[in-house]
């Protein structure tokens, strides 16, 4: 069938564009790219769109046969949302997938998710949280077949594989990826299928996200997102705004607890 992402891997148009924002990511990107190459599709059918946000051109990375597209390295600290928007503007495939530069995918990730995204518009893997390579928790759990808006209130983020036409734009504030996931779920009717593969979220106690200053910025972002949901200034459908509001309030409670008790722990 024309445009079927399972059948166009060898053609000139990639079957999937992988969106990766990069900020001080030279050490972690090789592992992220290796996981993309092991995601179960022919590497030639995967376009990786890398959006630097630190002035680095990221030349010399191992490409593993992937189509590696680099956005111009002219931006510094513009934010992950702005970097993702730059990458989306370069993406050519009908399906896009999102991966952070310091995270990785379980082998077979795209092979499991692309058929679901093709049928439903949006699909997710389970998020496996690891610290120094040790698995801590899998969310939302192994018994679930769908992700819903309530799940976004947990202590992990979820990264969709989705139709390009439904993706973006991202906001320029912390937690913009969580709002984007909520908007993706809303576009899919409030829930999306979960595949039995893992997005590996690697915690690092030395990361900037473990700093108390980052937690304060995130708390402000949650308040702003909650105001925008109440005012109808998001892409959430009206019937999904209450569930999204509850999810962001739950994340704000977790963040306040982290600021009280986290002491720079992941």
CSV table of C-alpha atoms in Angstrom, one decimal:
chain,number,residue,atom,x,y,z
A,1,UNK,CA,0.0,0.0,0.0
A,2,UNK,CA,1.3,3.4,-0.9
A,3,UNK,CA,2.7,5.2,2.2
A,4,UNK,CA,2.6,2.2,4.5
A,5,UNK,CA,5.5,2.8,6.9
A,6,UNK,CA,6.2,-1.0,6.9
A,7,UNK,CA,6.8,-1.1,3.2
A,8,UNK,CA,8.7,2.1,2.3
A,9,UNK,CA,11.9,1.5,4.2
A,10,UNK,CA,14.0,1.2,1.0
A,11,UNK,CA,12.6,4.1,-0.9
A,12,UNK,CA,13.9,7.7,-1.1
A,13,UNK,CA,11.4,8.9,1.5
A,14,UNK,CA,12.1,7.6,5.0
A,15,UNK,CA,9.4,5.6,6.7
A,16,UNK,CA,10.1,7.4,10.0
A,17,UNK,CA,11.8,10.5,11.2
A,18,UNK,CA,13.4,10.3,14.7
A,19,UNK,CA,13.5,13.7,16.4
A,20,UNK,CA,16.4,14.3,18.8
A,21,UNK,CA,17.2,17.6,20.5
A,22,UNK,CA,20.8,17.7,21.6
A,23,UNK,CA,22.4,19.8,24.4
A,24,UNK,CA,25.8,18.8,25.6
A,25,UNK,CA,25.1,15.3,24.4
A,26,UNK,CA,28.3,14.1,22.7
A,27,UNK,CA,28.8,11.4,25.3
A,28,UNK,CA,25.3,10.0,25.3
A,29,UNK,CA,24.3,10.3,21.6
A,30,UNK,CA,26.3,7.3,20.3
A,31,UNK,CA,24.2,5.0,22.6
A,32,UNK,CA,21.0,6.7,21.5
A,33,UNK,CA,21.9,6.3,17.8
A,34,UNK,CA,22.9,2.7,18.3
A,35,UNK,CA,19.4,2.0,19.9
A,36,UNK,CA,17.7,3.6,16.9
A,37,UNK,CA,19.7,1.4,14.5
A,38,UNK,CA,18.6,-1.6,16.6
A,39,UNK,CA,14.9,-0.6,16.5
A,40,UNK,CA,13.9,-3.3,14.1
A,41,UNK,CA,13.7,-1.4,10.8
A,42,UNK,CA,16.2,-1.2,8.0
A,43,UNK,CA,18.5,1.7,9.0
A,44,UNK,CA,18.3,3.2,5.5
A,45,UNK,CA,14.6,3.8,6.1
A,46,UNK,CA,15.1,5.8,9.3
A,47,UNK,CA,15.8,9.5,9.2
A,48,UNK,CA,17.3,10.9,12.4
A,49,UNK,CA,16.9,14.6,12.6
A,50,UNK,CA,19.3,16.0,15.2
A,51,UNK,CA,18.7,19.6,16.5
A,52,UNK,CA,21.7,21.0,18.3
A,53,UNK,CA,21.0,23.5,21.0
A,54,UNK,CA,24.6,24.1,22.2
A,55,UNK,CA,26.4,25.3,19.1
A,56,UNK,CA,28.0,21.9,18.4
A,57,UNK,CA,27.7,20.6,14.9
A,58,UNK,CA,27.9,17.0,16.2
A,59,UNK,CA,30.1,15.9,13.3
A,60,UNK,CA,31.8,12.6,13.6
A,61,UNK,CA,29.0,10.6,15.2
A,62,UNK,CA,28.6,6.9,14.4
A,63,UNK,CA,25.7,6.8,11.9
A,64,UNK,CA,25.1,3.0,11.8
A,65,UNK,CA,23.7,3.3,8.3
A,66,UNK,CA,21.0,5.8,9.4
A,67,UNK,CA,20.1,8.9,7.5
A,68,UNK,CA,21.5,11.5,9.9
A,69,UNK,CA,20.2,15.1,9.2
A,70,UNK,CA,21.6,17.9,11.3
A,71,UNK,CA,19.8,21.2,11.8
A,72,UNK,CA,22.1,24.2,11.8
A,73,UNK,CA,24.1,24.6,15.0
A,74,UNK,CA,23.3,28.3,15.3
A,75,UNK,CA,21.2,28.0,18.5
A,76,UNK,CA,22.4,27.8,22.1
A,77,UNK,CA,20.1,27.1,25.0
A,78,UNK,CA,16.9,27.9,23.1
A,79,UNK,CA,15.2,25.1,25.0
A,80,UNK,CA,14.2,21.5,24.1
A,81,UNK,CA,10.8,22.6,22.8
A,82,UNK,CA,12.4,25.0,20.3
A,83,UNK,CA,14.9,22.4,19.3
A,84,UNK,CA,12.2,19.8,18.6
A,85,UNK,CA,10.3,22.3,16.5
A,86,UNK,CA,13.4,22.9,14.4
A,87,UNK,CA,13.8,19.2,13.9
A,88,UNK,CA,10.1,18.7,13.0
A,89,UNK,CA,10.5,21.4,10.3
A,90,UNK,CA,13.2,19.2,8.7
A,91,UNK,CA,11.4,15.9,9.1
A,92,UNK,CA,10.2,14.3,5.8
A,93,UNK,CA,8.6,11.0,6.9
A,94,UNK,CA,4.8,10.5,7.5
A,95,UNK,CA,5.6,9.1,11.0
A,96,UNK,CA,7.8,10.8,13.6
A,97,UNK,CA,9.3,9.4,16.8
A,98,UNK,CA,10.8,11.2,19.7
A,99,UNK,CA,14.0,10.3,21.6
A,100,UNK,CA,16.0,12.4,24.0
A,101,UNK,CA,19.8,12.4,23.4
A,102,UNK,CA,20.5,10.9,26.8
A,103,UNK,CA,17.9,8.1,26.5
A,104,UNK,CA,17.6,4.9,24.4
A,105,UNK,CA,15.2,2.5,23.0
A,106,UNK,CA,14.8,-1.2,23.6
A,107,UNK,CA,15.7,-3.3,20.5
A,108,UNK,CA,12.7,-3.7,18.2
A,109,UNK,CA,11.1,-0.5,19.5
A,110,UNK,CA,10.1,1.1,16.1
A,111,UNK,CA,9.1,-2.3,14.6
A,112,UNK,CA,6.5,-2.7,17.4
A,113,UNK,CA,5.2,0.9,17.4
A,114,UNK,CA,5.1,1.9,13.7
A,115,UNK,CA,2.2,-0.4,12.8
A,116,UNK,CA,0.2,0.9,15.8
A,117,UNK,CA,0.9,4.5,14.9
A,118,UNK,CA,-0.1,3.9,11.3
A,119,UNK,CA,-3.5,2.5,12.4
A,120,UNK,CA,-4.2,4.8,15.4
A,121,UNK,CA,-2.3,8.0,14.6
A,122,UNK,CA,-0.4,7.8,18.0
A,123,UNK,CA,1.2,5.0,19.9
A,124,UNK,CA,3.6,4.7,22.9
A,125,UNK,CA,6.0,2.3,24.4
A,126,UNK,CA,6.3,1.8,28.2
A,127,UNK,CA,8.8,4.0,30.0
A,128,UNK,CA,11.5,2.1,31.8
A,129,UNK,CA,13.3,4.4,34.3
A,130,UNK,CA,17.0,3.5,34.9
A,131,UNK,CA,19.6,5.0,37.1
A,132,UNK,CA,23.3,4.3,36.2
A,133,UNK,CA,22.0,1.4,34.1
A,134,UNK,CA,19.9,-0.2,36.8
A,135,UNK,CA,16.1,-0.4,36.2
A,136,UNK,CA,14.0,1.2,38.9
A,137,UNK,CA,10.4,1.1,37.6
A,138,UNK,CA,8.3,0.6,34.5
A,139,UNK,CA,5.4,2.9,33.9
A,140,UNK,CA,2.4,2.6,33.5
A,141,UNK,CA,3.0,-1.1,34.2
A,142,UNK,CA,3.1,-4.3,32.2
A,143,UNK,CA,-0.6,-5.2,32.4
A,144,UNK,CA,-1.9,-2.1,30.5
A,145,UNK,CA,-2.8,-2.1,26.8
A,146,UNK,CA,-3.4,1.7,26.5
A,147,UNK,CA,-1.9,4.9,27.8
A,148,UNK,CA,-4.4,7.5,29.1
A,149,UNK,CA,-4.1,11.1,30.2
A,150,UNK,CA,-4.1,10.1,33.9
A,151,UNK,CA,-0.8,8.2,33.3
A,152,UNK,CA,1.0,11.5,32.6
A,153,UNK,CA,0.7,12.5,36.2
A,154,UNK,CA,3.4,9.9,37.2
A,155,UNK,CA,7.1,10.5,37.7
A,156,UNK,CA,8.1,9.7,34.1
A,157,UNK,CA,7.6,11.1,30.7
A,158,UNK,CA,6.1,9.3,27.7
A,159,UNK,CA,7.3,9.8,24.1
A,160,UNK,CA,4.9,9.2,21.2
A,161,UNK,CA,5.4,7.6,17.9
A,162,UNK,CA,2.8,9.4,15.8
A,163,UNK,CA,1.6,10.8,12.5
A,164,UNK,CA,3.7,13.8,11.4
A,165,UNK,CA,0.5,15.7,10.8
A,166,UNK,CA,-0.5,15.5,14.5
A,167,UNK,CA,2.9,16.4,15.9
A,168,UNK,CA,3.9,19.8,17.4
A,169,UNK,CA,4.4,22.5,17.9
A,170,UNK,CA,6.2,22.3,21.2
A,171,UNK,CA,6.1,25.1,23.8
A,172,UNK,CA,9.2,26.9,24.9
A,173,UNK,CA,9.1,26.0,28.6
A,174,UNK,CA,10.0,23.0,30.8
A,175,UNK,CA,7.7,20.0,30.6
A,176,UNK,CA,6.7,20.9,27.1
A,177,UNK,CA,7.1,17.2,26.2
A,178,UNK,CA,4.5,16.2,28.7
A,179,UNK,CA,2.0,18.8,27.4
A,180,UNK,CA,2.8,17.5,23.8
A,181,UNK,CA,2.1,13.9,24.9
A,182,UNK,CA,-1.2,15.1,26.4
A,183,UNK,CA,-2.1,16.9,23.2
A,184,UNK,CA,-1.2,13.7,21.2
A,185,UNK,CA,-3.4,11.6,23.4
A,186,UNK,CA,-6.3,14.1,23.1
A,187,UNK,CA,-5.9,14.0,19.3
A,188,UNK,CA,-6.2,10.2,19.4
A,189,UNK,CA,-9.4,10.4,21.4
A,190,UNK,CA,-7.9,10.4,25.0
A,191,UNK,CA,-6.0,7.1,24.8
A,192,UNK,CA,-3.4,5.4,22.6
A,193,UNK,CA,-2.1,1.9,22.3
A,194,UNK,CA,0.9,0.8,24.4
A,195,UNK,CA,3.3,-1.6,22.8
A,196,UNK,CA,5.3,-4.2,24.9
A,197,UNK,CA,8.6,-2.4,24.3
A,198,UNK,CA,10.5,0.1,26.4
A,199,UNK,CA,11.6,3.7,26.1
A,200,UNK,CA,14.7,3.7,28.4
A,201,UNK,CA,14.7,6.9,30.5
A,202,UNK,CA,18.2,7.3,32.0
A,203,UNK,CA,18.4,9.2,35.2
A,204,UNK,CA,21.6,10.9,36.1
A,205,UNK,CA,22.2,12.5,39.5
A,206,UNK,CA,24.7,14.8,37.8
A,207,UNK,CA,22.2,16.0,35.2
A,208,UNK,CA,21.0,19.6,35.2
A,209,UNK,CA,17.5,18.3,35.8
A,210,UNK,CA,18.6,17.1,39.3
A,211,UNK,CA,19.4,20.7,40.3
A,212,UNK,CA,16.9,22.4,42.6
A,213,UNK,CA,16.9,25.4,40.3
A,214,UNK,CA,15.5,23.2,37.5
A,215,UNK,CA,12.8,21.9,39.8
A,216,UNK,CA,11.8,25.5,40.6
A,217,UNK,CA,11.5,26.3,36.9
A,218,UNK,CA,9.5,23.1,36.3
A,219,UNK,CA,7.1,24.2,39.1
A,220,UNK,CA,6.5,27.5,37.3
A,221,UNK,CA,6.0,25.7,34.0
A,222,UNK,CA,3.3,23.5,35.6
A,223,UNK,CA,1.5,26.6,36.9
A,224,UNK,CA,1.6,28.2,33.4
A,225,UNK,CA,0.4,25.0,31.7
A,226,UNK,CA,-2.4,24.7,34.1
A,227,UNK,CA,-3.5,28.3,33.4
A,228,UNK,CA,-3.3,27.6,29.6
A,229,UNK,CA,-5.4,24.5,30.0
A,230,UNK,CA,-8.0,26.4,32.0
A,231,UNK,CA,-8.1,29.2,29.4
A,232,UNK,CA,-8.4,26.7,26.5
A,233,UNK,CA,-5.0,27.8,25.0
A,234,UNK,CA,-3.7,24.3,24.3
A,235,UNK,CA,-4.5,21.8,21.6
A,236,UNK,CA,-6.4,19.6,24.1
A,237,UNK,CA,-10.0,18.8,23.2
A,238,UNK,CA,-12.5,20.3,25.7
A,239,UNK,CA,-13.5,16.8,26.9
A,240,UNK,CA,-9.9,16.0,27.9
A,241,UNK,CA,-9.0,19.2,29.7
A,242,UNK,CA,-10.0,18.1,33.2
A,243,UNK,CA,-8.0,14.8,33.0
A,244,UNK,CA,-5.0,16.8,31.7
A,245,UNK,CA,-5.4,19.3,34.5
A,246,UNK,CA,-5.4,16.5,37.1
A,247,UNK,CA,-2.3,15.0,35.6
A,248,UNK,CA,-0.3,18.2,35.7
A,249,UNK,CA,-1.5,18.9,39.3
A,250,UNK,CA,-0.2,15.4,40.2
A,251,UNK,CA,3.2,16.2,38.6
A,252,UNK,CA,3.3,19.4,40.5
A,253,UNK,CA,2.7,17.6,43.8
A,254,UNK,CA,5.5,15.1,43.0
A,255,UNK,CA,7.9,18.0,42.1
A,256,UNK,CA,7.1,19.8,45.4
A,257,UNK,CA,7.9,16.6,47.2
A,258,UNK,CA,11.2,16.3,45.3
A,259,UNK,CA,12.2,19.8,46.3
A,260,UNK,CA,11.5,19.0,49.9
A,261,UNK,CA,13.1,15.5,50.1
A,262,UNK,CA,15.1,14.8,46.9
A,263,UNK,CA,18.4,16.3,48.0
A,264,UNK,CA,19.7,16.0,44.4
A,265,UNK,CA,18.8,12.4,44.2
A,266,UNK,CA,17.3,11.3,40.8
